[in-house]
Amino acid sequence: MPMPIHKPDEYDKVVNVSWYTPEKPREELRYPGSDAGSLSRRLTTLLQFSLCPTILADSLDELLCNKVCQSLVDRLSTQYLGQIVQILINLEHFEIACEELEQLLLAARSSASAGGPIVLKATEQFRGSKKTAEKRIFELVNSKIDDLIGTAEYDWNASTPEREPSNYMQTLTRYLSNIMNTVLLGLPTEIKELIYFDALSHAATMILSLPLSPEVKSINPHGVSALAKDVQYLTEFVDTLRNPILKENLDELQQTVSLMQVENSDEFYDVATRNKKYGRVDAMNGPVLLEK
């Protein structure tokens, strides 16, 4: 696992001997540290004493593939989201280090030597392993979402309307907010957005499955109102993220709840009205919910 960095001078030393390019000023960074931190310095020393960069490349490639990358991948079985995020960050740094290593090895090879560019298998292996780590993050986040939504306790035929959003919905939005501002903070923006996009899409699908459950035989207006209140609460949370693309994940859920609240169910069966107001509602789910 990476070496922790506690002081600015430790950070400066790591940056000076690695290929890490800070995206933000030092004061704003939470640099994770990297086992690749001293890689460039060690490789420079090796190249000085190596008579054949190609042989050295083969040896380093085997070491990086079989020992470093595989070791990180083996740790992806952990259930701790923070550890997997750190592994993903490490894989990113090693991928960059391998790309720079290819250039170092190529430069060290005599100009009179035949052959094309030096390509390390490790570079692609680290890149592919990043995808594996990302999928593992999706799995853990979605598993937690399943657990939270699984605690929902809707009274679909309640005698009185609910005044507050459900506990599970408040816990769900708090969880999503917390992981984005803590555990996932060190990830590149595009990866964080992808994780959030997938998480919200999964959450919307799971929430929609609640009233569609075969165990739910009927739903009265108070039951619909409780679901609508939770969906509105989730929508307001997504609005705070200031990313319109994320909000699109809720379109089907929002339109389906609106359909459940409509007084004239014939609207859904009118093609023009349906396309305008309920275009994202599943053609099979709509009639099922209206029947309930």
Tab-separated table of C-alpha atoms in Angstrom:
chain	number	residue	atom	x	y	z
A	1	MET	CA	0.000	0.000	0.000
A	2	PRO	CA	1.174	3.594	-0.518
A	3	MET	CA	3.473	5.506	1.780
A	4	PRO	CA	1.460	8.116	3.710
A	5	ILE	CA	2.508	11.741	3.290
A	6	HIS	CA	2.115	13.891	6.365
A	7	LYS	CA	4.154	17.050	5.684
A	8	PRO	CA	4.633	19.428	2.722
A	9	ASP	CA	8.343	18.593	2.423
A	10	GLU	CA	7.499	14.903	2.056
A	11	TYR	CA	5.069	15.826	-0.704
A	12	ASP	CA	7.758	17.884	-2.462
A	13	LYS	CA	10.197	14.965	-2.372
A	14	VAL	CA	7.675	12.595	-3.938
A	15	VAL	CA	6.723	15.043	-6.693
A	16	ASN	CA	10.390	15.683	-7.505
A	17	VAL	CA	11.183	12.018	-8.096
A	18	SER	CA	7.942	10.873	-9.742
A	19	TRP	CA	5.978	11.573	-12.904
A	20	TYR	CA	2.988	12.859	-11.001
A	21	THR	CA	1.737	16.184	-12.354
A	22	PRO	CA	-0.373	18.043	-9.764
A	23	GLU	CA	-3.728	19.310	-11.048
A	24	LYS	CA	-4.106	21.766	-8.150
A	25	PRO	CA	-1.842	23.893	-5.947
A	26	ARG	CA	-0.076	21.927	-3.219
A	27	GLU	CA	-2.217	23.558	-0.527
A	28	GLU	CA	-5.401	22.110	-2.079
A	29	LEU	CA	-4.133	18.617	-2.813
A	30	ARG	CA	-4.680	15.413	-0.940
A	31	TYR	CA	-1.841	13.596	-2.681
A	32	PRO	CA	-2.193	9.888	-1.937
A	33	GLY	CA	1.445	8.950	-2.123
A	34	SER	CA	2.561	6.273	-4.542
A	35	ASP	CA	4.778	3.218	-4.628
A	36	ALA	CA	5.895	4.635	-7.963
A	37	GLY	CA	7.365	7.667	-6.184
A	38	SER	CA	11.008	6.600	-6.438
A	39	LEU	CA	10.634	4.579	-9.628
A	40	SER	CA	12.192	7.123	-11.980
A	41	ARG	CA	15.263	7.563	-9.767
A	42	ARG	CA	15.845	3.831	-9.490
A	43	LEU	CA	15.351	3.256	-13.202
A	44	THR	CA	17.801	5.985	-14.096
A	45	THR	CA	20.408	4.208	-11.977
A	46	LEU	CA	19.623	0.859	-13.598
A	47	LEU	CA	19.907	2.293	-17.085
A	48	GLN	CA	23.331	3.693	-16.330
A	49	PHE	CA	24.657	0.181	-15.693
A	50	SER	CA	22.596	-1.709	-18.258
A	51	LEU	CA	24.206	-2.679	-21.545
A	52	CYS	CA	20.902	-3.715	-23.098
A	53	PRO	CA	17.810	-1.620	-22.418
A	54	THR	CA	15.673	-4.195	-24.256
A	55	ILE	CA	16.642	-6.950	-21.830
A	56	LEU	CA	16.077	-4.577	-18.942
A	57	ALA	CA	12.663	-3.706	-20.395
A	58	ASP	CA	11.669	-7.386	-20.485
A	59	SER	CA	12.745	-7.888	-16.882
A	60	LEU	CA	10.954	-4.769	-15.676
A	61	ASP	CA	7.855	-5.692	-17.673
A	62	GLU	CA	7.653	-9.073	-15.999
A	63	LEU	CA	8.163	-7.515	-12.577
A	64	LEU	CA	5.519	-4.838	-13.110
A	65	CYS	CA	2.972	-7.258	-14.563
A	66	ASN	CA	3.377	-10.248	-12.283
A	67	LYS	CA	4.307	-8.607	-9.023
A	68	VAL	CA	3.128	-5.009	-8.879
A	69	CYS	CA	-0.045	-4.977	-10.995
A	70	GLN	CA	-1.233	-8.444	-9.985
A	71	SER	CA	-0.668	-7.620	-6.327
A	72	LEU	CA	-2.898	-4.564	-6.613
A	73	VAL	CA	-5.589	-6.473	-8.515
A	74	ASP	CA	-5.612	-9.238	-5.898
A	75	ARG	CA	-6.490	-6.651	-3.256
A	76	LEU	CA	-9.650	-5.587	-5.117
A	77	SER	CA	-11.564	-8.334	-3.311
A	78	THR	CA	-11.680	-6.152	-0.203
A	79	GLN	CA	-15.037	-4.840	0.967
A	80	TYR	CA	-13.595	-1.466	1.948
A	81	LEU	CA	-14.426	1.212	-0.602
A	82	GLY	CA	-11.599	3.489	0.525
A	83	GLN	CA	-8.977	0.798	-0.133
A	84	ILE	CA	-10.292	0.148	-3.629
A	85	VAL	CA	-10.252	3.866	-4.411
A	86	GLN	CA	-6.611	3.996	-3.287
A	87	ILE	CA	-5.778	0.987	-5.472
A	88	LEU	CA	-7.372	2.735	-8.439
A	89	ILE	CA	-5.251	5.823	-7.778
A	90	ASN	CA	-2.115	3.655	-7.545
A	91	LEU	CA	-2.953	1.930	-10.830
A	92	GLU	CA	-3.321	5.344	-12.459
A	93	HIS	CA	0.122	6.427	-11.250
A	94	PHE	CA	1.770	3.190	-12.371
A	95	GLU	CA	0.184	3.457	-15.809
A	96	ILE	CA	1.689	6.926	-16.208
A	97	ALA	CA	5.028	5.677	-14.851
A	98	CYS	CA	5.088	2.843	-17.398
A	99	GLU	CA	4.448	5.252	-20.263
A	100	GLU	CA	7.374	7.384	-19.112
A	101	LEU	CA	9.496	4.262	-18.619
A	102	GLU	CA	8.935	3.295	-22.238
A	103	GLN	CA	10.356	6.636	-23.297
A	104	LEU	CA	13.340	6.303	-20.945
A	105	LEU	CA	14.170	2.860	-22.259
A	106	LEU	CA	13.820	4.000	-25.833
A	107	ALA	CA	16.111	6.971	-25.218
A	108	ALA	CA	18.688	4.720	-23.557
A	109	ARG	CA	18.836	2.403	-26.535
A	110	SER	CA	21.590	3.218	-28.990
A	111	SER	CA	20.409	5.193	-31.995
A	112	ALA	CA	22.229	2.682	-34.169
A	113	SER	CA	20.191	-0.198	-32.775
A	114	ALA	CA	17.420	-1.596	-34.896
A	115	GLY	CA	13.874	-1.843	-33.719
A	116	GLY	CA	10.781	0.234	-33.198
A	117	PRO	CA	9.344	1.742	-30.040
A	118	ILE	CA	9.583	-0.106	-26.747
A	119	VAL	CA	6.117	-1.119	-25.571
A	120	LEU	CA	5.623	-2.566	-22.113
A	121	LYS	CA	2.814	-5.054	-21.566
A	122	ALA	CA	2.511	-3.589	-18.081
A	123	THR	CA	1.229	-0.279	-19.452
A	124	GLU	CA	-1.863	-1.922	-20.926
A	125	GLN	CA	-2.234	-4.207	-17.918
A	126	PHE	CA	-2.357	-1.282	-15.513
A	127	ARG	CA	-4.816	0.468	-17.823
A	128	GLY	CA	-7.086	-2.571	-17.987
A	129	SER	CA	-6.859	-3.104	-14.254
A	130	LYS	CA	-8.114	0.443	-13.713
A	131	LYS	CA	-11.362	-0.604	-15.407
A	132	THR	CA	-11.559	-3.603	-13.100
A	133	ALA	CA	-11.102	-1.339	-10.070
A	134	GLU	CA	-13.764	1.069	-11.341
A	135	LYS	CA	-16.237	-1.801	-11.759
A	136	ARG	CA	-15.461	-2.941	-8.227
A	137	ILE	CA	-16.256	0.539	-6.928
A	138	PHE	CA	-19.572	0.445	-8.818
A	139	GLU	CA	-20.356	-2.919	-7.234
A	140	LEU	CA	-19.711	-1.752	-3.674
A	141	VAL	CA	-21.559	1.548	-4.048
A	142	ASN	CA	-24.568	-0.126	-5.677
A	143	SER	CA	-24.570	-2.857	-3.037
A	144	LYS	CA	-24.789	-0.187	-0.331
A	145	ILE	CA	-27.604	1.515	-2.237
A	146	ASP	CA	-29.462	-1.813	-2.406
A	147	ASP	CA	-29.085	-2.226	1.353
A	148	LEU	CA	-30.438	1.268	2.068
A	149	ILE	CA	-33.392	1.032	-0.301
A	150	GLY	CA	-34.078	-2.400	1.108
A	151	THR	CA	-34.965	-0.717	4.422
A	152	ALA	CA	-37.804	1.278	2.822
A	153	GLU	CA	-41.093	0.740	4.635
A	154	TYR	CA	-43.862	2.249	2.543
A	155	ASP	CA	-47.417	1.887	3.719
A	156	TRP	CA	-48.970	1.820	0.276
A	157	ASN	CA	-52.480	2.144	1.710
A	158	ALA	CA	-51.779	4.626	4.479
A	159	SER	CA	-54.720	6.377	6.123
A	160	THR	CA	-52.814	9.668	6.465
A	161	PRO	CA	-50.191	11.398	4.296
A	162	GLU	CA	-46.512	11.387	5.226
A	163	ARG	CA	-45.141	14.752	6.304
A	164	GLU	CA	-41.411	14.047	5.920
A	165	PRO	CA	-39.229	12.136	3.457
A	166	SER	CA	-38.574	8.526	4.396
A	167	ASN	CA	-35.637	7.709	6.648
A	168	TYR	CA	-34.077	5.524	3.969
A	169	MET	CA	-34.127	8.391	1.463
A	170	GLN	CA	-32.462	10.784	3.872
A	171	THR	CA	-29.816	8.158	4.657
A	172	LEU	CA	-29.310	7.400	0.962
A	173	THR	CA	-28.671	11.022	-0.027
A	174	ARG	CA	-26.412	11.493	2.983
A	175	TYR	CA	-24.394	8.434	1.963
A	176	LEU	CA	-23.995	9.656	-1.621
A	177	SER	CA	-22.926	13.075	-0.417
A	178	ASN	CA	-20.457	11.672	2.099
A	179	ILE	CA	-18.627	9.324	-0.264
A	180	MET	CA	-18.271	12.051	-2.886
A	181	ASN	CA	-16.774	14.473	-0.366
A	182	THR	CA	-14.539	11.965	1.406
A	183	VAL	CA	-13.748	8.535	-0.026
A	184	LEU	CA	-13.968	9.497	-3.704
A	185	LEU	CA	-12.409	12.926	-3.277
A	186	GLY	CA	-8.976	11.911	-4.571
A	187	LEU	CA	-10.290	10.484	-7.850
A	188	PRO	CA	-10.232	12.385	-11.150
A	189	THR	CA	-13.425	14.363	-11.782
A	190	GLU	CA	-14.509	12.274	-14.767
A	191	ILE	CA	-14.329	9.057	-12.754
A	192	LYS	CA	-16.243	10.549	-9.819
A	193	GLU	CA	-18.977	11.738	-12.183
A	194	LEU	CA	-19.166	8.299	-13.788
A	195	ILE	CA	-19.540	6.653	-10.381
A	196	TYR	CA	-22.243	9.141	-9.390
A	197	PHE	CA	-24.057	8.675	-12.703
A	198	ASP	CA	-24.118	4.912	-12.270
A	199	ALA	CA	-25.121	5.179	-8.593
A	200	LEU	CA	-28.071	7.487	-9.276
A	201	SER	CA	-29.217	5.375	-12.203
A	202	HIS	CA	-29.122	2.275	-10.031
A	203	ALA	CA	-30.910	4.034	-7.156
A	204	ALA	CA	-33.708	5.222	-9.467
A	205	THR	CA	-34.183	1.705	-10.821
A	206	MET	CA	-34.342	0.194	-7.341
A	207	ILE	CA	-36.790	2.817	-6.040
A	208	LEU	CA	-39.037	2.247	-9.047
A	209	SER	CA	-39.044	-1.478	-8.320
A	210	LEU	CA	-40.681	-0.910	-4.920
A	211	PRO	CA	-44.241	-0.129	-6.107
A	212	LEU	CA	-43.837	-2.642	-8.938
A	213	SER	CA	-43.240	-5.485	-6.508
A	214	PRO	CA	-45.799	-8.335	-6.906
A	215	GLU	CA	-46.331	-8.119	-3.157
A	216	VAL	CA	-47.851	-4.648	-3.574
A	217	LYS	CA	-51.450	-5.304	-4.596
A	218	SER	CA	-52.865	-1.782	-4.366
A	219	ILE	CA	-51.676	1.786	-3.774
A	220	ASN	CA	-53.866	4.607	-2.505
A	221	PRO	CA	-53.210	8.371	-2.966
A	222	HIS	CA	-51.390	8.621	0.369
A	223	GLY	CA	-49.028	5.835	-0.677
A	224	VAL	CA	-48.341	7.593	-3.957
A	225	SER	CA	-47.820	10.861	-2.111
A	226	ALA	CA	-45.185	9.295	0.157
A	227	LEU	CA	-43.260	7.982	-2.838
A	228	ALA	CA	-43.583	11.328	-4.614
A	229	LYS	CA	-42.208	13.148	-1.564
A	230	ASP	CA	-39.145	10.903	-1.534
A	231	VAL	CA	-38.556	11.306	-5.266
A	232	GLN	CA	-38.791	15.071	-4.878
A	233	TYR	CA	-36.289	14.935	-2.022
A	234	LEU	CA	-33.892	12.927	-4.197
A	235	THR	CA	-34.409	15.361	-7.087
A	236	GLU	CA	-33.573	18.338	-4.900
A	237	PHE	CA	-30.417	16.570	-3.736
A	238	VAL	CA	-29.320	15.935	-7.323
A	239	ASP	CA	-30.009	19.606	-8.132
A	240	THR	CA	-27.366	20.587	-5.571
A	241	LEU	CA	-24.770	18.665	-7.582
A	242	ARG	CA	-25.143	21.179	-10.439
A	243	ASN	CA	-24.787	18.571	-13.154
A	244	PRO	CA	-27.763	18.383	-15.563
A	245	ILE	CA	-26.630	15.040	-16.954
A	246	LEU	CA	-27.008	13.403	-13.546
A	247	LYS	CA	-30.589	14.618	-13.279
A	248	GLU	CA	-31.507	12.763	-16.463
A	249	ASN	CA	-31.181	9.535	-14.500
A	250	LEU	CA	-34.342	10.450	-12.620
A	251	ASP	CA	-36.535	11.140	-15.662
A	252	GLU	CA	-38.222	7.733	-15.745
A	253	LEU	CA	-38.762	7.706	-11.990
A	254	GLN	CA	-40.191	11.245	-11.950
A	255	GLN	CA	-42.506	10.647	-14.897
A	256	THR	CA	-43.694	7.339	-13.484
A	257	VAL	CA	-44.603	8.960	-10.165
A	258	SER	CA	-46.391	11.758	-12.035
A	259	LEU	CA	-48.385	9.118	-13.902
A	260	MET	CA	-49.356	7.462	-10.610
A	261	GLN	CA	-50.714	10.830	-9.414
A	262	VAL	CA	-52.762	11.609	-12.523
A	263	GLU	CA	-56.549	11.643	-12.140
A	264	ASN	CA	-57.287	10.671	-15.715
A	265	SER	CA	-55.379	7.494	-16.547
A	266	ASP	CA	-56.481	7.757	-20.173
A	267	GLU	CA	-53.649	10.233	-20.662
A	268	PHE	CA	-51.203	7.367	-20.735
A	269	TYR	CA	-53.071	5.651	-23.531
A	270	ASP	CA	-53.252	8.770	-25.691
A	271	VAL	CA	-50.154	8.611	-27.877
A	272	ALA	CA	-49.617	12.374	-28.138
A	273	THR	CA	-50.058	13.002	-24.415
A	274	ARG	CA	-48.001	9.987	-23.463
A	275	ASN	CA	-45.065	11.043	-25.619
A	276	LYS	CA	-45.209	14.549	-24.189
A	277	LYS	CA	-45.645	13.810	-20.487
A	278	TYR	CA	-44.689	10.178	-19.990
A	279	GLY	CA	-42.196	9.457	-22.737
A	280	ARG	CA	-39.705	7.811	-20.368
A	281	VAL	CA	-42.276	5.611	-18.610
A	282	ASP	CA	-41.871	1.940	-19.435
A	283	ALA	CA	-44.719	0.734	-21.650
A	284	MET	CA	-45.222	-2.356	-19.474
A	285	ASN	CA	-44.817	-0.740	-16.076
A	286	GLY	CA	-47.242	2.122	-16.709
A	287	PRO	CA	-50.411	0.007	-16.991
A	288	VAL	CA	-49.351	-2.163	-14.033
A	289	LEU	CA	-49.030	0.848	-11.728
A	290	LEU	CA	-52.244	2.432	-12.984
A	291	GLU	CA	-54.067	-0.803	-12.233
A	292	LYS	CA	-52.793	-0.742	-8.645
